[in-house]
CSV table of C-alpha atoms in Angstrom, one decimal:
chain,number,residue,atom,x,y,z
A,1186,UNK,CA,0.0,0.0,0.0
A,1187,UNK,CA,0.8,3.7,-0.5
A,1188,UNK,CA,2.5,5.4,2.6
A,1189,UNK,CA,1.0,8.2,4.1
A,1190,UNK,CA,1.1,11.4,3.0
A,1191,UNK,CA,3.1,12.3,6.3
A,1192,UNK,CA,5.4,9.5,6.6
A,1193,UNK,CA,6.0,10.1,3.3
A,1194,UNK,CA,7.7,13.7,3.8
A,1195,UNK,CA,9.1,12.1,6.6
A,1196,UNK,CA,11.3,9.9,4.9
A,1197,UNK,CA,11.9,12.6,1.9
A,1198,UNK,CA,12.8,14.8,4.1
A,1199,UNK,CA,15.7,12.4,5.5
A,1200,UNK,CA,16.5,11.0,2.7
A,1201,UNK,CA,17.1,14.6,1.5
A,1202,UNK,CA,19.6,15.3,4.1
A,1203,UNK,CA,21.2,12.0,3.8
A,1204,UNK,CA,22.6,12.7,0.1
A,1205,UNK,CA,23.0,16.3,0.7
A,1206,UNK,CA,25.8,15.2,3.6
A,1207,UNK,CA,27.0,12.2,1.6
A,1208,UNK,CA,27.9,14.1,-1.4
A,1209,UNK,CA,29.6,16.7,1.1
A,1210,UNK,CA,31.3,13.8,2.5
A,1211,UNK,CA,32.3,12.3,-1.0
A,1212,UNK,CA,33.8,15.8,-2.2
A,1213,UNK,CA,36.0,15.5,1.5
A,1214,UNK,CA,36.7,12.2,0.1
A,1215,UNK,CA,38.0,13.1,-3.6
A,1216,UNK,CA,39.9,15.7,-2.6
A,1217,UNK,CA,41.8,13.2,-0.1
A,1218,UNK,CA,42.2,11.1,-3.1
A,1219,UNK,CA,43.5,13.8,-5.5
A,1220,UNK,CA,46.2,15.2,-2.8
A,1221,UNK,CA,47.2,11.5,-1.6
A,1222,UNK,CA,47.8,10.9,-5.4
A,1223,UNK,CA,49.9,14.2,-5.7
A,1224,UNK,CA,51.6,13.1,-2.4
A,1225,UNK,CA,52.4,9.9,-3.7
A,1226,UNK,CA,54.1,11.7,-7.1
A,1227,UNK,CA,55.8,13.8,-5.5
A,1228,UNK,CA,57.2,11.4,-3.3
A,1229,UNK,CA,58.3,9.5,-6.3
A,1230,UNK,CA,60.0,12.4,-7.8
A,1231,UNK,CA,61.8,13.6,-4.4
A,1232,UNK,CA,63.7,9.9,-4.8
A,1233,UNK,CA,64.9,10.8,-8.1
A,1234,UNK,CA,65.9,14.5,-7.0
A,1235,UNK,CA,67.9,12.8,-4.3
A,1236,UNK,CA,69.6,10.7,-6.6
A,1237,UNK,CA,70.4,13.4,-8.5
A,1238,UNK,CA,71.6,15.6,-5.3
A,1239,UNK,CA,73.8,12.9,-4.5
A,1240,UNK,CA,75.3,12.9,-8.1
A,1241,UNK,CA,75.2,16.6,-8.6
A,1242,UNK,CA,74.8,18.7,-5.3
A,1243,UNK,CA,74.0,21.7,-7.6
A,1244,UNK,CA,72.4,24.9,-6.0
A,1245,UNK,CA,69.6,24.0,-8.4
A,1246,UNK,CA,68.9,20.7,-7.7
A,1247,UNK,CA,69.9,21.1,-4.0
A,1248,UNK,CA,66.6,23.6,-4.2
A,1249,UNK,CA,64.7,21.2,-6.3
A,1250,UNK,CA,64.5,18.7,-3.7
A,1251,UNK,CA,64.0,21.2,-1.0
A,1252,UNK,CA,60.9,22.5,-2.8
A,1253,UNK,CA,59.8,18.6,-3.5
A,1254,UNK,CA,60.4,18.3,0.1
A,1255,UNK,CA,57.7,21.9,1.2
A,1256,UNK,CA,55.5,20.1,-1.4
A,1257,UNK,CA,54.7,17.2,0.6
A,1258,UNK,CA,55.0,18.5,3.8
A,1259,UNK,CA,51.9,20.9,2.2
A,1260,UNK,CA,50.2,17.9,0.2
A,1261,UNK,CA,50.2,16.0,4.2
A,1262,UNK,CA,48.7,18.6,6.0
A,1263,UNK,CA,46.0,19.0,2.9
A,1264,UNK,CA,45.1,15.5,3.1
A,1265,UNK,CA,44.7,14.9,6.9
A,1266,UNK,CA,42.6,18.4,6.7
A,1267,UNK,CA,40.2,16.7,3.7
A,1268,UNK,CA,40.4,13.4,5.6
A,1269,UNK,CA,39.6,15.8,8.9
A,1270,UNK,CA,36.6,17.8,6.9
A,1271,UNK,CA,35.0,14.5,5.7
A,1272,UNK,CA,34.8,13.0,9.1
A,1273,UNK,CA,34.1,16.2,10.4
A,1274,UNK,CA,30.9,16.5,8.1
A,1275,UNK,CA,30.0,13.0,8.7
A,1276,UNK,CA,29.6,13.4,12.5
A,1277,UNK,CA,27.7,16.8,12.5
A,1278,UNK,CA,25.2,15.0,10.4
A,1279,UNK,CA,25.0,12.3,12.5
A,1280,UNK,CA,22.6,13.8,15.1
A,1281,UNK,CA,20.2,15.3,12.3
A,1282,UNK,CA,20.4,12.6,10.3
A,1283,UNK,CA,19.2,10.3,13.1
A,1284,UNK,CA,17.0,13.0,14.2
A,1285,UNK,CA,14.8,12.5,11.2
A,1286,UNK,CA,15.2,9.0,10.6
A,1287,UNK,CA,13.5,9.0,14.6
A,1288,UNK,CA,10.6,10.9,13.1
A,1289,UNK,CA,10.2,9.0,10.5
A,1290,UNK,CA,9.4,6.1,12.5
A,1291,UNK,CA,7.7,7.9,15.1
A,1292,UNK,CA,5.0,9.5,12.5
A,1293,UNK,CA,5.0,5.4,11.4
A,1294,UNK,CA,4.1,4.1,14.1
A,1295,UNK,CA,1.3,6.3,14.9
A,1296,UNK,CA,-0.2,6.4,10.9
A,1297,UNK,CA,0.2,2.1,11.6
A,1298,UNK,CA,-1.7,2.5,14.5
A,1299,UNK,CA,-4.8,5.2,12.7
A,1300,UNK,CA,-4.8,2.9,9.8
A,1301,UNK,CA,-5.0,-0.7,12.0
A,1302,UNK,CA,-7.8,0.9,14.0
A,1303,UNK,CA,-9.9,2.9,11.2
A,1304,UNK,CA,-10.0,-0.5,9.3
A,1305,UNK,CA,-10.3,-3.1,12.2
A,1306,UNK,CA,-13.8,-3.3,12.8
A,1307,UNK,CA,-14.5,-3.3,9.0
A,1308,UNK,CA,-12.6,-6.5,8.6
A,1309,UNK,CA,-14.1,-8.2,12.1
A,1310,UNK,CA,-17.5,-7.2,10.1
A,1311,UNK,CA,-16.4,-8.9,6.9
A,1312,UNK,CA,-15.1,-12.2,9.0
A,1313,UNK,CA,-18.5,-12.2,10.8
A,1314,UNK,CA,-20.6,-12.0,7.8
A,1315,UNK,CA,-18.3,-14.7,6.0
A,1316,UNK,CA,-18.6,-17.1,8.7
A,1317,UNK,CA,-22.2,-16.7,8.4
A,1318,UNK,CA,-22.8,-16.8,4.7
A,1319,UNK,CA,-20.5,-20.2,5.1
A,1320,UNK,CA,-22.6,-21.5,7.6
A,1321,UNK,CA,-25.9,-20.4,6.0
A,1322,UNK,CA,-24.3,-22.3,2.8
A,1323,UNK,CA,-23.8,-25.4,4.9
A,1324,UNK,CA,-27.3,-25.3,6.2
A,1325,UNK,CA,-28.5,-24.8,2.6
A,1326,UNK,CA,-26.8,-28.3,1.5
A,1327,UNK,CA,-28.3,-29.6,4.5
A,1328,UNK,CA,-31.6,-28.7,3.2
A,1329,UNK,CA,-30.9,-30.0,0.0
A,1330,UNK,CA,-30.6,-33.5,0.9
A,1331,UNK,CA,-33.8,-33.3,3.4
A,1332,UNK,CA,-35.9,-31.8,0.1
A,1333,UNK,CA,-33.9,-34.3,-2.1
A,1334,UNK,CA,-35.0,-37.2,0.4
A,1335,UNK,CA,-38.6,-35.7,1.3
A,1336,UNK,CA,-39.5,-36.6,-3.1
A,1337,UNK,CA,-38.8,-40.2,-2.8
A,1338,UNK,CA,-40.0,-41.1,1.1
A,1339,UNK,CA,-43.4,-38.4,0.9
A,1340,UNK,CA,-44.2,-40.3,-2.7
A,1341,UNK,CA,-43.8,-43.5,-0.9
A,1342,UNK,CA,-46.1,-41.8,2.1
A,1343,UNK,CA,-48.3,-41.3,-0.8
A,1344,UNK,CA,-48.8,-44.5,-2.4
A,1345,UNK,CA,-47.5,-47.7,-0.4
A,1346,UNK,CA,-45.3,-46.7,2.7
A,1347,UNK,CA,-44.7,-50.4,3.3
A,1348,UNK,CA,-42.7,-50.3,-0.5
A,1349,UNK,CA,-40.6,-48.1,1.1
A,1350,UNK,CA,-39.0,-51.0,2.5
A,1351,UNK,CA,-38.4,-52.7,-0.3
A,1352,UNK,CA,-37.4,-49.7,-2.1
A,1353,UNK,CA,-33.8,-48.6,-2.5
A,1354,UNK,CA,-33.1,-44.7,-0.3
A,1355,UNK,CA,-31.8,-42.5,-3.1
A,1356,UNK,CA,-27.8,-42.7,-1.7
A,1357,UNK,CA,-26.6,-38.9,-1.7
A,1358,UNK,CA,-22.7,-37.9,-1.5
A,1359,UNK,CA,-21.8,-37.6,1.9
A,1360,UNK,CA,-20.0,-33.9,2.3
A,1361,UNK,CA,-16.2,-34.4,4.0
A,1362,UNK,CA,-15.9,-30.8,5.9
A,1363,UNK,CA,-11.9,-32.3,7.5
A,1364,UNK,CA,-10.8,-35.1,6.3
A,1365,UNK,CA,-8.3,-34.2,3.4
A,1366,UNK,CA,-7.2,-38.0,2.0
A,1367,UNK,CA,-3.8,-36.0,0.9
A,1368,UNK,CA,-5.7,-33.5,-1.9
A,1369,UNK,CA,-7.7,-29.9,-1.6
A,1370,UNK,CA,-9.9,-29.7,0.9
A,1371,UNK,CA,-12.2,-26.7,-0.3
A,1372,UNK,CA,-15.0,-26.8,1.5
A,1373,UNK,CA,-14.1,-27.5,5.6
A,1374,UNK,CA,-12.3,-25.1,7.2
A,1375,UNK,CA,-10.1,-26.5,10.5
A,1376,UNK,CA,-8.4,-24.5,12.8
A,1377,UNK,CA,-5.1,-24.5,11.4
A,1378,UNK,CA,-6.0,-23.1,8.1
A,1379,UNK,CA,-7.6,-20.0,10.0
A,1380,UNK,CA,-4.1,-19.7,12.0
A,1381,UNK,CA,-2.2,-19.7,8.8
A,1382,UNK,CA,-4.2,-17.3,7.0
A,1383,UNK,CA,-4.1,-15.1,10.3
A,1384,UNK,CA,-0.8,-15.8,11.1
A,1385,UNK,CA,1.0,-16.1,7.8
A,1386,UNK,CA,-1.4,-14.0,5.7
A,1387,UNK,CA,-1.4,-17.1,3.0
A,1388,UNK,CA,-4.5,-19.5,1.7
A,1389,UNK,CA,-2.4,-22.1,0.7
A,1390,UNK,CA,-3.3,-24.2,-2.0
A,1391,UNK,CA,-4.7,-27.7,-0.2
A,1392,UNK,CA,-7.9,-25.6,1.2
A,1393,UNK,CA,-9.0,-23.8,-1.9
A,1394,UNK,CA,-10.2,-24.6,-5.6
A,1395,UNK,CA,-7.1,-24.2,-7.8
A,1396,UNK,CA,-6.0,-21.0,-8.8
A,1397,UNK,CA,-7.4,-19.2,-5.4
A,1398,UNK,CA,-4.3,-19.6,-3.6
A,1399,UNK,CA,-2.3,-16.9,-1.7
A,1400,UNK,CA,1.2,-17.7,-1.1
């Protein structure tokens, strides 16, 4: 079923601020990456100034390392401050994000509670008259057979009651309401069906006419 209206907005509304912090949180997170990679080059190339230092001690490659050198000393202190940013946004959040997602479930649990209740009596209602009409239908075979019967003994009643005797009783089907013989049993209902349906929220297939089924 549709959500209400109200829990709804509810969960927009954290959903919202859930993607606006996480994209915050993944900027953070690409600039780490782009200043760690930067980091790691320049590491690489103050190994091959060093080399050449070694080799060559020349004021200009003497400076070369020495600004390779500032350059990661600046590319560290950018990456732990990215690194420091994204957990820094991250924990902020963390209080309004769970703020909302409390609300959410709050506004839930009383729209569960309005929607249970507004529609509780209207499905007592439609058990009650169900149980009846299943009844009534039971009551209606039950008929049946007396009418059925009532032709052939009142005609005998009519005529020759002793013949009746003699006669053969019109044999009717005899209606199984429990006993299942291992296949569908469609028309009995027994006390473990009812708990499945109420527990499980299935009709399985043995206690219904094919195709009726809810599993």
């Amino acid at each position: 079923m549709k959500l209400p209206q109200t829990v709804q907005t509810a969960i927009t509304a954290y959903q919202e601020e859930k993607a606006k912090v996480g994209k915050a949180v993944e900027l953070h997170q690409d600039s780490s990456a782009k200043y760690r990679q930067q980091l790691e080059d320049a590491h690489s190339e103050l190994a091959v100034a060093q080399n050449t230092t070694l080799t060559d001690p020349s004021e200009a490659n003497v400076q070369r390392e020495a600004d390779l050198q500032r350059k990661i000393a600046e590319l560290t202190v950018n990456v732990a401050a990215a690194e420091e940013r994204s957990t820094t946004v991250s924990i902020n959040a963390s209080g309004r994000i769970t703020a909302l997602a409390d609300e959410a479930i709050e506004l839930a649990r009383v729209e569960a509670l309005r929607h249970f209740h507004d529609n509780y009596d209207a499905k007592l209602k439609a058990i009650e008259d169900a149980k009846y009409e299943y009844l009534q239908s039971i009551v209606n075979l039950h008929a049946l057979r007396k009418e059925a019967y009532n032709i052939w003994f009142n005609t005998g009643q009519e005529t020759n009651p002793n013949r009746l005797e003699k006669s053969v009783k019109p044999a009717f089907p005899e209606l199984t309401l429990h006993y299942r013989g291992g296949s569908r049993q469609v028309h009995g209902v027994s006390e473990l069906e009812t708990a499945r349906a109420y527990r499980d929220g299935k009709v399985y297939r043995t206690s219904v006419a094919e195709g009726r089924e809810i599993e």
